[in-house]
Coordinates of C-alpha atoms in Angstrom, one line a residue:
Chain A
X1 CA -116.4 43.6 -293.7
X2 CA -116.7 45.7 -290.6
X3 CA -114.5 44.6 -287.8
X4 CA -115.9 47.1 -285.4
X5 CA -119.4 48.5 -285.7
X6 CA -120.8 50.9 -283.1
X7 CA -124.2 52.6 -283.3
X8 CA -125.7 55.0 -280.8
X9 CA -123.3 54.0 -278.1
X10 CA -124.1 55.7 -274.8
X11 CA -122.5 55.5 -271.4
X12 CA -123.7 57.2 -268.3
X13 CA -122.1 57.3 -264.9
X14 CA -125.0 58.4 -262.8
X15 CA -125.9 61.8 -264.2
X16 CA -122.6 62.2 -266.1
X17 CA -122.9 61.4 -269.8
X18 CA -119.5 60.1 -270.9
X19 CA -120.8 59.1 -274.3
X20 CA -123.9 60.5 -276.0
X21 CA -124.8 58.4 -279.0
X22 CA -121.5 57.6 -280.7
X23 CA -121.6 55.7 -284.1
X24 CA -118.7 54.6 -286.3
X25 CA -117.4 51.5 -288.0
X26 CA -113.9 50.2 -288.8
X27 CA -113.2 47.9 -291.7
X28 CA -110.7 45.0 -291.7
X29 CA -107.2 46.2 -292.4
X30 CA -108.0 49.8 -291.5
X31 CA -106.2 52.0 -289.0
X32 CA -108.8 54.1 -287.2
X33 CA -107.8 56.9 -284.9
X34 CA -109.9 58.4 -282.1
X35 CA -108.8 61.9 -281.2
X36 CA -110.0 64.0 -278.4
X37 CA -109.1 65.9 -275.3
X38 CA -108.7 64.2 -271.9
X39 CA -112.1 63.4 -270.6
X40 CA -113.8 63.7 -274.0
X41 CA -114.9 60.0 -273.8
X42 CA -112.4 58.3 -276.1
X43 CA -111.0 56.1 -273.4
X44 CA -114.5 55.1 -272.3
X45 CA -115.4 54.2 -275.9
X46 CA -112.2 52.1 -276.3
X47 CA -112.7 50.4 -273.0
X48 CA -116.2 49.4 -274.0
X49 CA -114.9 47.9 -277.2
X50 CA -112.2 46.0 -275.4
X51 CA -114.7 44.5 -273.0
X52 CA -113.3 46.3 -269.9
X53 CA -116.4 48.4 -269.4
X54 CA -120.2 47.8 -270.0
X55 CA -122.2 50.2 -272.1
X56 CA -125.4 51.9 -271.0
X57 CA -127.1 51.5 -274.4
X58 CA -126.5 51.2 -278.1
X59 CA -125.3 48.4 -280.3
X60 CA -121.7 47.3 -280.4
X61 CA -120.1 44.4 -282.4
X62 CA -116.4 43.7 -282.4
X63 CA -115.1 40.8 -284.6
X64 CA -118.7 39.5 -284.5
X65 CA -118.8 39.4 -280.7
X66 CA -120.6 41.5 -278.2
X67 CA -117.7 42.8 -276.1
X68 CA -120.0 43.3 -273.2
X69 CA -120.0 39.5 -272.7
X70 CA -116.2 39.4 -273.4
X71 CA -116.0 35.6 -274.1
X72 CA -112.6 33.9 -274.1
X73 CA -112.7 33.4 -277.9
X74 CA -113.1 37.2 -278.3
X75 CA -110.2 38.0 -276.0
X76 CA -108.1 35.4 -277.9
X77 CA -108.4 37.5 -281.1
X78 CA -107.8 41.0 -279.7
X79 CA -104.6 42.7 -278.4
X80 CA -104.7 45.5 -276.0
X81 CA -101.9 48.0 -275.4
X82 CA -102.9 49.9 -272.2
X83 CA -102.2 53.5 -271.6
X84 CA -100.3 52.6 -268.5
X85 CA -97.4 50.1 -268.4
X86 CA -98.6 47.3 -266.1
X87 CA -96.3 44.4 -266.0
X88 CA -94.7 42.4 -263.2
X89 CA -91.4 44.2 -262.8
X90 CA -89.7 41.2 -261.3
X91 CA -90.0 39.2 -264.6
X92 CA -87.5 39.5 -267.4
X93 CA -88.6 40.7 -270.9
X94 CA -88.5 37.2 -272.3
X95 CA -90.3 35.7 -269.4
X96 CA -93.1 38.3 -269.7
X97 CA -93.5 37.6 -273.4
X98 CA -93.5 33.8 -272.7
X99 CA -96.1 33.9 -269.9
X100 CA -98.5 36.2 -271.8
X101 CA -98.0 34.4 -275.1
X102 CA -98.9 31.1 -273.4
X103 CA -102.5 32.4 -272.9
X104 CA -103.3 32.6 -276.6
X105 CA -104.2 29.9 -279.1
X106 CA -102.0 31.6 -281.8
X107 CA -98.7 33.2 -280.8
X108 CA -95.8 35.1 -282.4
X109 CA -92.4 33.8 -281.5
X110 CA -90.8 35.6 -278.5
X111 CA -87.5 36.2 -280.4
X112 CA -89.3 37.8 -283.3
X113 CA -91.3 40.1 -281.0
X114 CA -88.2 41.2 -279.1
X115 CA -86.5 42.0 -282.4
X116 CA -89.6 43.9 -283.7
X117 CA -89.8 46.2 -280.7
X118 CA -86.0 46.5 -280.5
X119 CA -85.4 45.0 -277.0
X120 CA -83.0 42.3 -278.0
X121 CA -80.3 43.8 -275.7
X122 CA -82.7 43.7 -272.8
X123 CA -84.3 40.3 -273.4
X124 CA -82.9 38.8 -270.2
X125 CA -83.1 42.0 -268.1
X126 CA -85.6 42.4 -265.3
X127 CA -88.4 44.7 -266.4
X128 CA -87.8 47.0 -263.4
X129 CA -84.4 47.9 -265.0
X130 CA -86.0 49.1 -268.3
X131 CA -86.5 52.8 -269.1
X132 CA -90.0 54.2 -269.5
X133 CA -89.8 54.0 -273.3
X134 CA -88.5 50.4 -273.2
X135 CA -91.4 49.4 -271.0
X136 CA -93.9 50.9 -273.4
X137 CA -92.3 49.0 -276.2
X138 CA -92.5 45.8 -274.2
X139 CA -96.2 46.7 -273.6
X140 CA -96.6 46.9 -277.4
X141 CA -95.0 43.5 -277.8
X142 CA -97.4 42.0 -275.2
X143 CA -100.3 43.5 -277.1
X144 CA -99.5 41.6 -280.2
X145 CA -98.0 38.4 -278.7
X146 CA -101.2 36.5 -279.5
X147 CA -101.1 37.5 -283.2
X148 CA -104.5 39.3 -282.8
X149 CA -106.8 40.3 -285.6
X150 CA -107.6 43.6 -283.9
X151 CA -105.2 45.7 -281.9
X152 CA -106.2 48.5 -279.5
X153 CA -103.5 51.0 -279.1
X154 CA -104.3 53.5 -276.3
X155 CA -101.8 56.4 -276.6
X156 CA -99.1 53.9 -277.6
X157 CA -96.2 56.4 -278.0
X158 CA -96.7 58.8 -275.1
X159 CA -93.3 59.5 -273.6
X160 CA -91.3 58.1 -276.5
X161 CA -88.3 59.8 -278.0
X162 CA -88.5 60.5 -281.7
X163 CA -86.6 57.4 -282.9
X164 CA -88.6 55.1 -280.6
X165 CA -91.8 56.6 -282.0
X166 CA -90.6 55.9 -285.6
X167 CA -89.9 52.4 -284.5
X168 CA -93.3 51.9 -283.0
X169 CA -95.0 53.4 -286.0
X170 CA -93.2 50.9 -288.2
X171 CA -94.4 48.1 -285.9
X172 CA -98.0 49.3 -286.5
X173 CA -97.3 49.6 -290.3
X174 CA -96.1 45.9 -290.3
X175 CA -99.4 44.9 -288.5
X176 CA -101.4 46.6 -291.2
X177 CA -99.4 44.9 -293.9
X178 CA -100.4 41.6 -292.3
X179 CA -104.1 42.6 -292.7
X180 CA -104.7 43.5 -289.1
X181 CA -107.1 46.1 -287.9
X182 CA -105.9 48.8 -285.5
X183 CA -107.9 51.2 -283.3
X184 CA -105.7 53.9 -282.1
X185 CA -106.1 56.8 -279.6
X186 CA -103.6 59.5 -279.6
X187 CA -102.8 63.1 -278.6
X188 CA -100.3 63.5 -281.4
X189 CA -101.7 64.8 -284.6
X190 CA -98.6 63.8 -286.6
X191 CA -99.1 60.2 -285.3
X192 CA -102.7 60.2 -286.5
X193 CA -101.6 61.8 -289.8
X194 CA -98.9 59.2 -290.3
X195 CA -100.8 56.0 -289.2
X196 CA -104.5 56.5 -289.6
X197 CA -106.6 55.8 -292.6
X198 CA -109.5 57.5 -291.0
X199 CA -109.8 59.7 -287.8
X200 CA -112.8 60.7 -285.7
X201 CA -112.7 63.5 -283.2
X202 CA -114.6 63.0 -280.0
X203 CA -115.5 66.0 -277.8
X204 CA -118.0 66.0 -274.9
X205 CA -119.0 62.4 -275.6
X206 CA -119.9 63.0 -279.3
X207 CA -118.1 62.5 -282.6
X208 CA -117.8 66.1 -283.9
X209 CA -115.9 65.2 -287.1
X210 CA -114.9 62.1 -289.0
X211 CA -112.9 61.5 -292.2
X212 CA -109.5 60.9 -293.6
X213 CA -106.6 62.9 -292.0
X214 CA -106.5 64.9 -295.3
X215 CA -110.2 65.8 -295.4
X216 CA -111.1 66.1 -291.7
X217 CA -113.1 69.2 -290.9
X218 CA -113.2 70.2 -294.5
X219 CA -109.5 70.5 -294.6
X220 CA -109.2 69.7 -298.3
X221 CA -111.6 72.3 -299.3
X222 CA -110.5 75.1 -297.0
X223 CA -108.4 78.0 -298.1
X224 CA -104.6 77.8 -298.5
X225 CA -102.7 80.3 -296.5
X226 CA -99.9 82.2 -298.2
X227 CA -97.8 84.1 -295.7
X228 CA -94.6 86.2 -295.9
X229 CA -92.9 89.1 -294.0
X230 CA -94.0 92.5 -295.3
X231 CA -90.6 94.2 -295.1
X232 CA -90.9 97.3 -297.2
X233 CA -94.1 96.0 -298.6
X234 CA -96.0 98.4 -300.7
X235 CA -99.6 97.4 -301.5
X236 CA -99.5 99.3 -304.7
X237 CA -100.3 97.0 -307.6
X238 CA -100.5 93.9 -305.3
X239 CA -102.1 91.3 -307.6
X240 CA -104.3 89.4 -305.0
X241 CA -107.3 91.0 -303.3
X242 CA -107.9 88.8 -300.2
X243 CA -104.8 89.9 -298.3
X244 CA -104.4 91.1 -294.7
X245 CA -101.4 92.3 -292.6
X246 CA -100.8 91.8 -288.9
X247 CA -99.3 94.7 -286.8
X248 CA -96.1 92.6 -286.7
X249 CA -95.9 92.8 -290.4
X250 CA -97.0 89.3 -291.4
X251 CA -98.9 89.4 -294.7
X252 CA -101.5 86.6 -295.0
X253 CA -103.3 85.8 -298.2
X254 CA -106.3 83.3 -298.1
X255 CA -106.4 81.6 -301.4
X256 CA -108.6 79.0 -303.1
X257 CA -106.3 79.0 -306.1
X258 CA -102.9 78.9 -304.6
X259 CA -100.9 77.9 -307.7
X260 CA -102.1 80.9 -309.6
X261 CA -101.9 83.3 -306.6
X262 CA -98.3 82.3 -305.7
X263 CA -97.3 82.8 -309.3
X264 CA -98.9 86.2 -309.4
X265 CA -97.4 87.3 -306.1
X266 CA -93.9 86.1 -306.9
X267 CA -94.1 87.7 -310.4
X268 CA -95.1 90.9 -308.7
X269 CA -92.3 90.7 -306.2
X270 CA -89.6 89.8 -308.8
X271 CA -90.7 92.8 -311.0
X272 CA -90.1 95.1 -308.1
X273 CA -86.9 93.4 -306.9
X274 CA -88.5 92.5 -303.5
X275 CA -87.4 89.4 -301.6
X276 CA -90.5 87.8 -299.8
X277 CA -89.0 86.9 -296.4
X278 CA -90.4 83.7 -294.8
X279 CA -92.6 82.9 -297.8
X280 CA -94.8 80.0 -296.8
X281 CA -97.7 78.2 -298.5
X282 CA -99.7 75.9 -296.2
X283 CA -103.1 74.4 -295.7
X284 CA -104.5 74.3 -292.2
X285 CA -102.7 71.4 -290.4
X286 CA -104.6 68.6 -288.9
X287 CA -103.7 70.1 -285.6
X288 CA -105.3 73.5 -286.5
X289 CA -108.5 71.6 -287.5
X290 CA -108.4 69.5 -284.3
X291 CA -107.9 72.5 -282.1
X292 CA -110.8 74.3 -283.9
X293 CA -113.1 71.3 -283.4
X294 CA -112.3 70.7 -279.8
X295 CA -112.1 74.3 -278.6
X296 CA -115.5 74.2 -276.8
X297 CA -114.6 70.9 -275.2
X298 CA -111.9 72.3 -272.9
Chain B
X1 CA -110.6 27.9 -281.0
X2 CA -109.0 24.5 -281.8
X3 CA -105.5 25.5 -280.5
X4 CA -106.6 27.1 -277.2
X5 CA -104.2 26.1 -274.5
X6 CA -105.6 23.5 -272.1
X7 CA -106.7 24.7 -268.7
X8 CA -104.3 22.4 -266.9
X9 CA -101.3 23.8 -268.7
X10 CA -102.5 27.3 -268.2
X11 CA -102.9 26.7 -264.4
X12 CA -99.5 25.2 -264.1
X13 CA -97.9 28.0 -266.1
X14 CA -99.7 30.6 -263.8
X15 CA -98.6 28.8 -260.7
X16 CA -94.9 28.8 -261.8
X17 CA -95.2 32.4 -262.8
X18 CA -96.6 33.4 -259.4
X19 CA -93.9 31.4 -257.6
X20 CA -91.2 33.2 -259.6
X21 CA -92.6 36.5 -258.6
X22 CA -92.8 35.5 -255.0
X23 CA -89.2 34.3 -254.7
X24 CA -87.9 37.4 -256.5
X25 CA -89.6 39.7 -254.0
X26 CA -87.2 39.7 -251.1
X27 CA -89.7 41.3 -248.6
X28 CA -92.4 38.8 -249.2
X29 CA -90.0 35.9 -249.1
X30 CA -88.4 37.2 -245.9
X31 CA -91.7 37.7 -244.0
X32 CA -93.2 34.4 -245.1
X33 CA -90.2 32.1 -244.9
X34 CA -87.6 33.6 -242.6
X35 CA -89.5 35.7 -240.1
X36 CA -91.4 32.7 -238.5
X37 CA -88.2 30.8 -238.4
X38 CA -86.5 33.7 -236.7
X39 CA -89.2 33.8 -234.0
X40 CA -88.9 30.1 -233.5
X41 CA -85.1 30.3 -233.0
X42 CA -85.4 33.3 -230.7
X43 CA -88.2 31.6 -228.6
X44 CA -86.0 28.5 -228.3
X45 CA -83.1 30.7 -227.1
X46 CA -85.2 32.6 -224.6
X47 CA -87.1 29.6 -223.2
X48 CA -84.1 27.2 -223.6
X49 CA -86.3 24.4 -225.0
X50 CA -87.7 23.8 -221.5
X51 CA -90.5 21.4 -220.6
X52 CA -93.9 23.1 -220.6
X53 CA -95.8 21.6 -217.6
X54 CA -99.4 22.4 -218.8
X55 CA -98.8 20.7 -222.1
X56 CA -96.4 18.0 -221.2
X57 CA -94.0 18.8 -224.1
X58 CA -90.9 20.9 -224.8
X59 CA -90.9 24.5 -226.0
X60 CA -89.6 23.4 -229.5
X61 CA -92.2 20.7 -229.8
X62 CA -94.8 23.4 -229.4
X63 CA -93.3 26.3 -231.3
X64 CA -92.1 24.4 -234.4
X65 CA -95.7 23.5 -235.5
X66 CA -97.1 26.8 -234.2
X67 CA -94.6 28.8 -236.2
X68 CA -95.2 26.5 -239.2
X69 CA -98.9 27.5 -239.1
X70 CA -97.9 31.1 -238.8
X71 CA -95.7 30.8 -241.9
X72 CA -98.5 29.0 -243.8
X73 CA -101.0 31.7 -242.9
X74 CA -98.5 34.4 -244.0
X75 CA -98.0 32.6 -247.3
X76 CA -101.7 32.5 -248.0
X77 CA -103.6 35.2 -246.1
X78 CA -101.1 38.0 -246.0
X79 CA -99.3 37.2 -249.2
X80 CA -102.4 36.8 -251.4
X81 CA -104.2 39.9 -250.0
X82 CA -101.2 42.2 -250.4
X83 CA -99.9 41.0 -253.7
X84 CA -103.3 40.9 -255.3
X85 CA -104.2 44.4 -254.1
X86 CA -100.8 45.8 -255.3
X87 CA -101.2 44.0 -258.7
X88 CA -104.6 45.7 -259.0
X89 CA -103.1 49.1 -258.1
X90 CA -100.4 48.6 -260.8
X91 CA -102.9 47.7 -263.5
X92 CA -101.7 44.1 -263.8
X93 CA -105.1 42.7 -263.1
X94 CA -106.6 44.9 -265.7
X95 CA -104.1 43.6 -268.3
X96 CA -104.8 40.0 -267.3
X97 CA -108.5 40.6 -267.7
X98 CA -107.9 41.7 -271.3
X99 CA -106.2 38.4 -272.2
X100 CA -108.0 35.1 -272.9
X101 CA -106.7 33.7 -269.6
X102 CA -109.8 32.6 -267.6
X103 CA -110.1 34.6 -264.4
X104 CA -110.5 31.4 -262.4
X105 CA -107.2 30.0 -263.8
X106 CA -105.4 33.2 -262.8
X107 CA -106.8 33.0 -259.2
X108 CA -106.3 29.3 -259.1
X109 CA -102.6 29.8 -260.0
X110 CA -102.3 32.3 -257.2
X111 CA -103.9 30.0 -254.7
X112 CA -101.8 27.0 -255.8
X113 CA -98.6 29.0 -255.7
X114 CA -99.4 30.3 -252.2
X115 CA -100.2 26.7 -251.1
X116 CA -96.8 25.5 -252.5
X117 CA -95.0 28.3 -250.6
X118 CA -96.9 27.3 -247.4
X119 CA -95.8 23.7 -247.9
X120 CA -92.2 24.8 -248.4
X121 CA -92.3 27.0 -245.3
X122 CA -93.9 24.2 -243.1
X123 CA -91.4 21.6 -244.3
X124 CA -88.4 24.0 -243.6
X125 CA -89.7 24.8 -240.2
X126 CA -90.4 21.3 -239.2
X127 CA -87.2 20.0 -240.6
X128 CA -85.1 22.5 -238.6
X129 CA -87.2 21.5 -235.6
X130 CA -86.5 17.9 -236.0
X131 CA -82.8 18.2 -236.9
X132 CA -81.7 20.9 -234.5
X133 CA -84.3 20.9 -231.7
X134 CA -85.2 17.2 -231.3
X135 CA -88.9 17.8 -232.4
X136 CA -90.7 14.5 -232.8
X137 CA -93.1 13.6 -235.6
X138 CA -95.7 10.9 -235.2
X139 CA -96.8 8.7 -238.1
X140 CA -100.3 8.1 -236.7
X141 CA -101.3 11.8 -236.8
X142 CA -99.7 12.6 -240.2
X143 CA -103.1 12.2 -242.1
X144 CA -104.6 14.7 -239.6
X145 CA -101.6 17.0 -240.0
X146 CA -102.0 17.0 -243.8
X147 CA -105.8 17.5 -243.8
X148 CA -105.7 20.2 -241.1
X149 CA -102.9 21.9 -243.1
X150 CA -104.9 21.8 -246.4
X151 CA -108.2 23.0 -244.9
X152 CA -106.3 25.7 -243.1
X153 CA -104.4 26.9 -246.1
X154 CA -107.6 26.9 -248.2
X155 CA -109.4 28.9 -245.6
X156 CA -106.7 31.5 -245.3
X157 CA -106.2 31.8 -249.0
X158 CA -109.8 32.5 -249.5
X159 CA -109.8 35.1 -246.7
X160 CA -106.7 36.7 -248.3
X161 CA -108.6 37.1 -251.5
X162 CA -111.6 38.4 -249.6
X163 CA -109.4 41.1 -248.0
X164 CA -108.0 41.9 -251.5
X165 CA -111.6 42.3 -252.8
X166 CA -112.6 44.6 -249.9
X167 CA -109.7 47.0 -249.6
X168 CA -109.0 49.8 -252.1
X169 CA -105.2 49.6 -252.3
X170 CA -102.2 47.5 -251.6
X171 CA -101.3 49.8 -248.7
X172 CA -104.6 49.1 -247.0
X173 CA -104.3 45.4 -247.7
X174 CA -101.0 45.4 -245.7
X175 CA -102.6 47.3 -242.9
X176 CA -105.7 45.1 -242.7
X177 CA -103.8 41.8 -242.8
X178 CA -101.3 42.9 -240.1
X179 CA -104.0 44.4 -237.9
X180 CA -106.1 41.2 -238.1
X181 CA -103.4 38.5 -238.1
X182 CA -101.1 39.8 -235.3
X183 CA -103.7 40.3 -232.5
X184 CA -105.4 37.0 -233.4
X185 CA -102.0 35.2 -233.4
X186 CA -101.5 36.4 -229.8
X187 CA -104.8 35.2 -228.5
X188 CA -104.8 32.0 -230.6
X189 CA -101.7 30.4 -229.2
X190 CA -99.3 31.1 -232.0
X191 CA -96.8 33.2 -230.0
X192 CA -98.0 32.5 -226.5
X193 CA -98.9 29.2 -225.1
X194 CA -102.5 29.4 -224.0
X195 CA -102.8 30.1 -220.3
X196 CA -105.6 29.2 -217.9
X197 CA -105.2 32.7 -216.3
X198 CA -106.5 34.5 -219.5
X199 CA -110.1 35.9 -219.2
X200 CA -112.7 33.6 -220.7
X201 CA -114.1 36.1 -223.1
X202 CA -110.7 36.3 -224.8
X203 CA -110.8 32.6 -225.4
X204 CA -114.4 33.0 -226.8
X205 CA -113.1 35.7 -229.3
X206 CA -110.3 33.4 -230.3
X207 CA -112.8 30.5 -230.9
X208 CA -114.9 32.6 -233.2
X209 CA -112.0 33.2 -235.6
X210 CA -110.3 30.5 -237.7
X211 CA -106.6 30.9 -236.6
X212 CA -107.0 29.1 -233.3
X213 CA -108.7 26.3 -235.2
X214 CA -105.7 25.9 -237.4
X215 CA -103.0 26.2 -234.7
X216 CA -104.5 24.1 -231.9
X217 CA -105.2 20.9 -233.8
X218 CA -101.9 21.2 -235.7
X219 CA -99.8 21.6 -232.6
X220 CA -101.9 18.9 -230.8
X221 CA -101.0 16.5 -233.6
X222 CA -97.3 16.8 -232.6
X223 CA -98.1 16.1 -228.9
X224 CA -97.4 12.5 -227.9
X225 CA -99.8 12.8 -224.9
X226 CA -102.7 13.2 -227.2
X227 CA -104.3 9.9 -228.1
X228 CA -106.0 9.1 -231.3
X229 CA -105.8 10.2 -235.0
X230 CA -105.5 13.9 -234.3
X231 CA -108.6 14.9 -236.4
X232 CA -110.5 17.9 -234.8
X233 CA -113.7 17.9 -236.8
X234 CA -115.1 21.1 -235.1
X235 CA -112.0 23.1 -236.0
X236 CA -112.0 21.7 -239.5
X237 CA -115.7 22.7 -239.8
X238 CA -115.1 26.3 -238.5
X239 CA -112.2 26.8 -241.0
X240 CA -114.3 25.4 -243.8
X241 CA -117.1 27.8 -243.0
X242 CA -114.8 30.8 -242.9
X243 CA -113.2 29.7 -246.1
X244 CA -116.6 29.3 -247.9
X245 CA -117.7 32.7 -246.6
X246 CA -114.4 34.3 -247.7
X247 CA -114.6 33.0 -251.2
X248 CA -118.3 34.1 -251.6
X249 CA -117.5 37.6 -250.5
X250 CA -114.3 37.7 -252.6
X251 CA -116.2 36.7 -255.8
X252 CA -119.1 39.1 -255.0
X253 CA -116.9 42.2 -254.4
X254 CA -113.7 41.6 -256.4
X255 CA -112.7 44.3 -258.9
X256 CA -110.0 43.9 -261.5
X257 CA -109.4 47.6 -261.8
X258 CA -108.1 50.1 -259.2
X259 CA -110.7 52.3 -257.7
X260 CA -110.3 56.0 -258.4
X261 CA -109.0 56.8 -254.9
X262 CA -106.0 54.4 -255.0
X263 CA -102.5 55.8 -255.2
X264 CA -101.7 54.8 -258.7
X265 CA -104.8 56.4 -260.2
X266 CA -104.3 59.6 -258.3
X267 CA -100.7 59.9 -259.5
X268 CA -102.0 59.4 -263.0
X269 CA -104.7 62.0 -262.8
X270 CA -102.1 64.4 -261.4
X271 CA -100.0 63.7 -264.4
X272 CA -102.9 64.3 -266.7
X273 CA -103.8 67.6 -265.0
X274 CA -100.2 68.6 -265.5
X275 CA -100.4 67.8 -269.2
X276 CA -103.5 69.9 -269.8

């Protein structure tokens, strides 16, 4: 069942076309990531789905509701983690969770949420005394305090240190384990790779690619790159034909059959007693694909 | 949604939450509660609680209710305009808009909280007047005092939200409320006992705006020379009109999100530019 379904979504601000016919759908229990440079339209799309902004045209259904009307029952079933931390700084962590929790018909216990986001030591501290990362984690707790079916995470880990990010990711993984649906926007490719079942790349108000993190932009069918430092490399008898060398001496082999080619190359090197310095076998990363897809957008 | 929290419970929860925020913000609490009290004490020191010939009452008998009104107007008009605009700058209103809390309950909680703060400041002011300055309170005008207070507070709460709806940032809300309230306070008899020597047009200006219609009947209700119940129907009508106009404009122009020009947003776009 589709929790979110969007077809031909358009948004104009006067003559500016922020979204030009965006279509996608997200199933229950899925983590769907929207990637794209600043100003590409991903925040606009998310804000339309959250009910914060009205669309110019197109069909949108979220949990069976039209978010343009944004009725109370709709807002009761979604959780929003905003890009910017926006909480009354005079309240304590526990007070904020209590007051926001009281607005929903279902709610997760405050103590459990504080534990999940790792703020137990700060439970009774005023929010103004929290660090930036701690505020973001509180923001995450407030986004799920109403035990929502669908959670919008707008760049949830921007500014996190690596351990806080891991912690936030495990919170998201727990949500998914509970059958919740997550719409994520992020700048971090490793975050999309780690969390998302499917990703879509938005550039200039259009979806330019969509798929699993593994298959995005033809990643799974593209050539594997085998690289190593040439050293006293001698092309004589080199077993693979599609090889090139940079002036700095980095040899790159583009291979569609990497297992066989690596075997051939290493056999060739061992025979000649050559050590292949910095030998590396890699497919283009999600980041490579992303940068490729969004190059025109910048 | 069978388990949706009741509106009454939500309203009370919001009111308590707004109260908490108010009393934890030293600046707001100072200017609303202590500042009018300070002026009252200073005036009493300067004028020595003398008898005011034109009015037939003592200085304290005039300034205690006048400063009580000033405090009530600060608690509603200034406080609501400034805090609401700052909460919008900080994105708090946007966050609220994304929760199932009905917008009317959020605003209702703010108004109720401001009213409670106004009640507290009026009670403190009048109590100090009675205990330390021999101010008299008259039972027969108490109904008029209460009605005038409630209509006045409703009027200025609605005007506070109107200002919040019309300004683009918390900073301009502060500027607008000060620039409107202080001059009006001077010509409406809050700080200076109205004098016969003032030009007539100044009095006309004061009569157009609602502050004088709050102060004059409220102070008069504490003057033993005035006969009757103390109800001033014209003043109540003027305040009700301003209040109604205020809430209509507030609802028409209110935005839950900061406009692109406000300080928070421009900080944010600077940050984004830096990231690119």
